[in-house]
PDB file of C-alpha atoms in Angstrom:
ATOM      1  CA  MET A   1     196.350 112.112 173.760  1.00 67.00           C
ATOM      2  CA  GLN A   2     195.488 109.648 171.131  1.00 76.00           C
ATOM      3  CA  LEU A   3     191.727 108.932 170.163  1.00 77.00           C
ATOM      4  CA  THR A   4     190.987 105.659 168.609  1.00 84.00           C
ATOM      5  CA  LEU A   5     187.690 104.987 166.464  1.00 81.00           C
ATOM      6  CA  SER A   6     186.722 102.674 169.328  1.00 83.00           C
ATOM      7  CA  GLY A   7     186.952 105.324 171.980  1.00 83.00           C
ATOM      8  CA  LEU A   8     185.038 107.972 169.815  1.00 79.00           C
ATOM      9  CA  LEU A   9     182.280 105.670 169.039  1.00 81.00           C
ATOM     10  CA  ASN A  10     182.100 104.571 172.968  1.00 80.00           C
ATOM     11  CA  PHE A  11     182.051 108.477 173.615  1.00 78.00           C
ATOM     12  CA  ILE A  12     179.188 109.424 171.189  1.00 74.00           C
ATOM     13  CA  ASP A  13     177.181 106.221 172.466  1.00 74.00           C
ATOM     14  CA  GLY A  14     177.910 107.018 176.011  1.00 71.00           C
ATOM     15  CA  LEU A  15     176.462 110.436 175.526  1.00 64.00           C
ATOM     16  CA  TRP A  16     173.126 109.366 174.179  1.00 61.00           C
ATOM     17  CA  SER A  17     172.657 106.519 177.061  1.00 62.00           C
ATOM     18  CA  SER A  18     173.405 109.061 179.799  1.00 62.00           C
ATOM     19  CA  CYS A  19     171.362 112.207 178.807  1.00 60.00           C
ATOM     20  CA  GLY A  20     167.577 112.409 178.768  1.00 62.00           C
ATOM     21  CA  ASP A  21     167.582 115.392 176.639  1.00 67.00           C
ATOM     22  CA  GLU A  22     168.472 115.412 173.015  1.00 69.00           C
ATOM     23  CA  ARG A  23     171.817 116.457 171.930  1.00 70.00           C
ATOM     24  CA  ILE A  24     173.264 117.662 168.890  1.00 75.00           C
ATOM     25  CA  ILE A  25     176.931 116.971 167.812  1.00 76.00           C
ATOM     26  CA  ILE A  26     178.410 118.504 165.002  1.00 79.00           C
ATOM     27  CA  PHE A  27     181.400 116.732 163.099  1.00 78.00           C
ATOM     28  CA  THR A  28     182.752 118.349 160.042  1.00 80.00           C
ATOM     29  CA  THR A  29     184.944 116.773 157.543  1.00 80.00           C
ATOM     30  CA  ASN A  30     186.206 117.401 153.833  1.00 78.00           C
ATOM     31  CA  HIS A  31     186.575 113.720 153.361  1.00 84.00           C
ATOM     32  CA  LYS A  32     183.186 112.036 154.371  1.00 85.00           C
ATOM     33  CA  ASP A  33     184.169 108.892 151.835  1.00 87.00           C
ATOM     34  CA  ARG A  34     187.147 108.366 154.144  1.00 89.00           C
ATOM     35  CA  LEU A  35     185.077 107.869 157.366  1.00 85.00           C
ATOM     36  CA  ASP A  36     184.479 104.569 158.761  1.00 86.00           C
ATOM     37  CA  PRO A  37     180.882 103.337 158.131  1.00 87.00           C
ATOM     38  CA  ALA A  38     180.396 102.667 161.798  1.00 85.00           C
ATOM     39  CA  LEU A  39     180.677 106.347 162.443  1.00 83.00           C
ATOM     40  CA  LEU A  40     178.148 107.165 159.884  1.00 84.00           C
ATOM     41  CA  ARG A  41     175.362 104.772 160.522  1.00 83.00           C
ATOM     42  CA  PRO A  42     171.946 105.889 161.691  1.00 81.00           C
ATOM     43  CA  GLY A  43     171.561 106.422 165.354  1.00 74.00           C
ATOM     44  CA  ARG A  44     175.083 108.054 165.533  1.00 77.00           C
ATOM     45  CA  MET A  45     175.016 110.532 162.360  1.00 77.00           C
ATOM     46  CA  ASP A  46     171.369 111.003 161.519  1.00 76.00           C
ATOM     47  CA  MET A  47     171.683 114.026 159.533  1.00 81.00           C
ATOM     48  CA  HIS A  48     174.348 114.791 156.615  1.00 81.00           C
ATOM     49  CA  ILE A  49     174.631 118.291 155.436  1.00 82.00           C
ATOM     50  CA  HIS A  50     176.637 119.115 152.336  1.00 80.00           C
ATOM     51  CA  MET A  51     178.319 122.687 152.670  1.00 80.00           C
ATOM     52  CA  SER A  52     179.269 123.854 149.267  1.00 87.00           C
ATOM     53  CA  TYR A  53     181.078 126.864 148.032  1.00 92.00           C
ATOM     54  CA  CYS A  54     178.833 130.131 147.830  1.00 94.00           C
ATOM     55  CA  THR A  55     176.435 130.454 144.927  1.00 94.00           C
ATOM     56  CA  PRO A  56     175.128 133.702 143.629  1.00 95.00           C
ATOM     57  CA  HIS A  57     171.801 132.968 145.222  1.00 94.00           C
ATOM     58  CA  GLY A  58     173.858 132.331 148.461  1.00 94.00           C
ATOM     59  CA  PHE A  59     175.563 135.648 147.997  1.00 95.00           C
ATOM     60  CA  ARG A  60     172.084 137.529 147.835  1.00 95.00           C
ATOM     61  CA  VAL A  61     170.657 135.960 150.983  1.00 95.00           C
ATOM     62  CA  LEU A  62     173.978 136.895 152.854  1.00 95.00           C
ATOM     63  CA  ALA A  63     173.943 140.429 151.345  1.00 95.00           C
ATOM     64  CA  SER A  64     170.134 140.881 152.570  1.00 94.00           C
ATOM     65  CA  ASN A  65     170.947 139.415 156.051  1.00 94.00           C
ATOM     66  CA  TYR A  66     174.036 141.322 156.771  1.00 94.00           C
ATOM     67  CA  LEU A  67     173.699 144.614 154.606  1.00 94.00           C
ATOM     68  CA  GLY A  68     169.965 144.870 154.178  1.00 93.00           C
ATOM     69  CA  VAL A  69     170.347 145.143 150.404  1.00 93.00           C
ATOM     70  CA  ASN A  70     167.511 143.302 148.920  1.00 89.00           C
ATOM     71  CA  GLY A  71     166.942 143.385 145.109  1.00 85.00           C
ATOM     72  CA  TYR A  72     169.596 145.263 143.180  1.00 87.00           C
ATOM     73  CA  HIS A  73     173.193 146.776 143.755  1.00 92.00           C
ATOM     74  CA  ARG A  74     175.530 148.010 141.223  1.00 94.00           C
ATOM     75  CA  LEU A  75     178.136 145.518 142.241  1.00 95.00           C
ATOM     76  CA  PHE A  76     175.996 142.589 142.181  1.00 95.00           C
ATOM     77  CA  GLY A  77     176.464 141.509 138.579  1.00 94.00           C
ATOM     78  CA  GLU A  78     180.320 141.529 139.053  1.00 95.00           C
ATOM     79  CA  ILE A  79     180.297 139.797 142.405  1.00 95.00           C
ATOM     80  CA  GLU A  80     177.722 137.160 141.098  1.00 95.00           C
ATOM     81  CA  ASP A  81     180.053 136.355 137.968  1.00 95.00           C
ATOM     82  CA  LEU A  82     183.042 136.050 140.256  1.00 95.00           C
ATOM     83  CA  ILE A  83     181.476 133.916 142.715  1.00 95.00           C
ATOM     84  CA  GLU A  84     180.620 131.658 139.917  1.00 94.00           C
ATOM     85  CA  ASN A  85     184.257 131.308 138.782  1.00 91.00           C
ATOM     86  CA  THR A  86     185.716 131.193 142.205  1.00 91.00           C
ATOM     87  CA  GLU A  87     185.786 128.758 145.151  1.00 90.00           C
ATOM     88  CA  VAL A  88     184.900 130.910 147.994  1.00 92.00           C
ATOM     89  CA  THR A  89     182.861 129.824 151.293  1.00 91.00           C
ATOM     90  CA  PRO A  90     179.738 131.391 152.520  1.00 93.00           C
ATOM     91  CA  ALA A  91     181.583 132.026 155.695  1.00 91.00           C
ATOM     92  CA  GLN A  92     184.405 134.008 153.849  1.00 93.00           C
ATOM     93  CA  VAL A  93     181.561 136.155 152.054  1.00 95.00           C
ATOM     94  CA  ALA A  94     179.803 136.590 155.459  1.00 95.00           C
ATOM     95  CA  GLU A  95     183.019 137.816 156.866  1.00 94.00           C
ATOM     96  CA  GLU A  96     183.828 140.331 154.218  1.00 95.00           C
ATOM     97  CA  LEU A  97     180.275 141.434 154.353  1.00 95.00           C
ATOM     98  CA  MET A  98     180.708 142.444 158.144  1.00 95.00           C
ATOM     99  CA  THR A  99     183.642 144.436 157.772  1.00 94.00           C
ATOM    100  CA  SER A 100     181.670 147.509 156.943  1.00 93.00           C
ATOM    101  CA  GLU A 101     177.993 148.841 157.880  1.00 92.00           C
ATOM    102  CA  ASP A 102     178.205 150.716 154.584  1.00 94.00           C
ATOM    103  CA  SER A 103     177.145 148.395 151.979  1.00 94.00           C
ATOM    104  CA  ASP A 104     179.179 149.999 149.160  1.00 94.00           C
ATOM    105  CA  ALA A 105     182.203 149.579 151.095  1.00 95.00           C
ATOM    106  CA  ALA A 106     181.650 145.948 152.132  1.00 95.00           C
ATOM    107  CA  LEU A 107     180.531 145.004 148.524  1.00 96.00           C
ATOM    108  CA  GLU A 108     183.923 146.585 147.189  1.00 96.00           C
ATOM    109  CA  GLY A 109     185.655 144.852 149.922  1.00 95.00           C
ATOM    110  CA  LEU A 110     184.171 141.438 148.595  1.00 96.00           C
ATOM    111  CA  VAL A 111     184.892 142.274 145.049  1.00 96.00           C
ATOM    112  CA  LYS A 112     188.593 142.474 146.083  1.00 95.00           C
ATOM    113  CA  LEU A 113     188.521 139.311 147.824  1.00 95.00           C
ATOM    114  CA  LEU A 114     187.061 137.413 145.034  1.00 95.00           C
ATOM    115  CA  LYS A 115     189.357 138.864 142.775  1.00 93.00           C
ATOM    116  CA  ARG A 116     192.354 137.867 144.941  1.00 92.00           C
ATOM    117  CA  LYS A 117     190.868 134.322 145.291  1.00 90.00           C
ATOM    118  CA  LYS A 118     190.231 133.885 141.646  1.00 87.00           C
ATOM    119  CA  LEU A 119     193.966 135.166 140.869  1.00 87.00           C
ATOM    120  CA  GLU A 120     195.254 132.579 143.361  1.00 85.00           C
ATOM    121  CA  GLY A 121     192.944 129.860 142.064  1.00 79.00           C
ATOM    122  CA  ASP A 122     194.126 130.502 138.333  1.00 70.00           C
ATOM    123  CA  GLU A 123     197.959 130.597 139.533  1.00 72.00           C
ATOM    124  CA  LEU A 124     197.332 127.342 141.358  1.00 66.00           C
ATOM    125  CA  PHE A 125     195.677 125.870 138.282  1.00 62.00           C
ATOM    126  CA  ASP A 126     198.655 127.224 136.023  1.00 65.00           C
ATOM    127  CA  GLU A 127     201.093 125.555 138.556  1.00 67.00           C
ATOM    128  CA  GLY A 128     199.255 122.301 138.544  1.00 65.00           C
ATOM    129  CA  LEU A 129     199.505 122.329 134.686  1.00 60.00           C
ATOM    130  CA  HIS A 130     203.332 123.239 135.115  1.00 62.00           C
ATOM    131  CA  LYS A 131     203.779 120.340 137.629  1.00 61.00           C
ATOM    132  CA  GLY A 132     201.932 118.086 135.436  1.00 63.00           C
ATOM    133  CA  GLU A 133     204.049 118.848 132.384  1.00 64.00           C
ATOM    134  CA  ILE A 134     207.373 118.257 134.629  1.00 62.00           C
ATOM    135  CA  GLN A 135     205.810 114.941 135.931  1.00 66.00           C
ATOM    136  CA  LYS A 136     204.992 113.716 132.524  1.00 69.00           C
ATOM    137  CA  ALA A 137     208.536 114.792 131.098  1.00 66.00           C
ATOM    138  CA  LYS A 138     210.067 112.940 134.002  1.00 64.00           C
ATOM    139  CA  LYS A 139     207.880 109.817 133.067  1.00 69.00           C
ATOM    140  CA  GLN A 140     209.008 110.063 129.548  1.00 71.00           C
ATOM    141  CA  LYS A 141     212.556 110.276 130.660  1.00 65.00           C
ATOM    142  CA  VAL A 142     212.226 107.315 133.038  1.00 65.00           C
ATOM    143  CA  GLU A 143     210.579 105.394 130.235  1.00 69.00           C
ATOM    144  CA  ASN A 144     213.303 106.280 127.674  1.00 67.00           C
ATOM    145  CA  LYS A 145     216.129 105.136 129.962  1.00 61.00           C
ATOM    146  CA  ARG A 146     214.163 102.041 130.764  1.00 62.00           C
ATOM    147  CA  ARG A 147     213.714 101.288 126.691  1.00 61.00           C
ATOM    148  CA  GLY A 148     217.420 101.926 126.528  1.00 56.00           C
ATOM    149  CA  SER A 149     218.347  99.753 129.397  1.00 47.00           C
ATOM    150  CA  VAL A 150     216.228  96.855 127.754  1.00 45.00           C
ATOM    151  CA  ARG A 151     218.039  97.292 124.527  1.00 46.00           C
ATOM    152  CA  ILE A 152     221.357  97.382 126.138  1.00 44.00           C
ATOM    153  CA  LYS A 153     220.445  94.193 128.067  1.00 47.00           C
ATOM    154  CA  SER A 154     219.198  92.444 125.045  1.00 47.00           C
ATOM    155  CA  ARG A 155     222.302  93.221 122.980  1.00 49.00           C
ATOM    156  CA  ARG A 156     224.338  91.780 125.830  1.00 48.00           C
ATOM    157  CA  LYS A 157     222.253  88.520 125.813  1.00 48.00           C
ATOM    158  CA  THR A 158     222.643  88.388 122.014  1.00 45.00           C
ATOM    159  CA  ILE A 159     226.260  88.796 122.126  1.00 45.00           C
ATOM    160  CA  LYS A 160     226.564  86.320 124.979  1.00 44.00           C
ATOM    161  CA  ARG A 161     224.541  83.864 123.287  1.00 45.00           C
ATOM    162  CA  ARG A 162     227.055  84.295 120.391  1.00 47.00           C
ATOM    163  CA  SER A 163     229.910  83.707 122.542  1.00 44.00           C
ATOM    164  CA  TYR A 164     228.830  80.485 123.621  1.00 44.00           C
TER     165      TYR A 164
END
């Protein structure tokens, strides 16, 4: 089944016209800038909520909600440092905090998750740098070949002009 933008807009507008009660429809995207403005106009999408990566404050709220840990815990400093340097969503943090009712075990699991994600992120960064270096070398090689071919062509033109 293929859904077109027109079909989606008709569906959304049809929901509003056929329902007496208010309805909430949740759309998610990683690329809001790529969506058609007709989909984002007021009346269709009245509220836009940015869901960012977890912050130290967000972590403390989650730790309080899921583990009942308020204030200080020996692992909070390490976790907050890792969260500031790692891209982890609040859902991933919450999932890890729900693995155990024992706060020490859950927080130690979160430290392991954050260290693993940080390591993966560092590897991807290094790999990206490596790919960037390879792409730069390839571009340089292509540029050198192009310059060489231009010189050869210009020599041929010069030689041909002399022979005439």
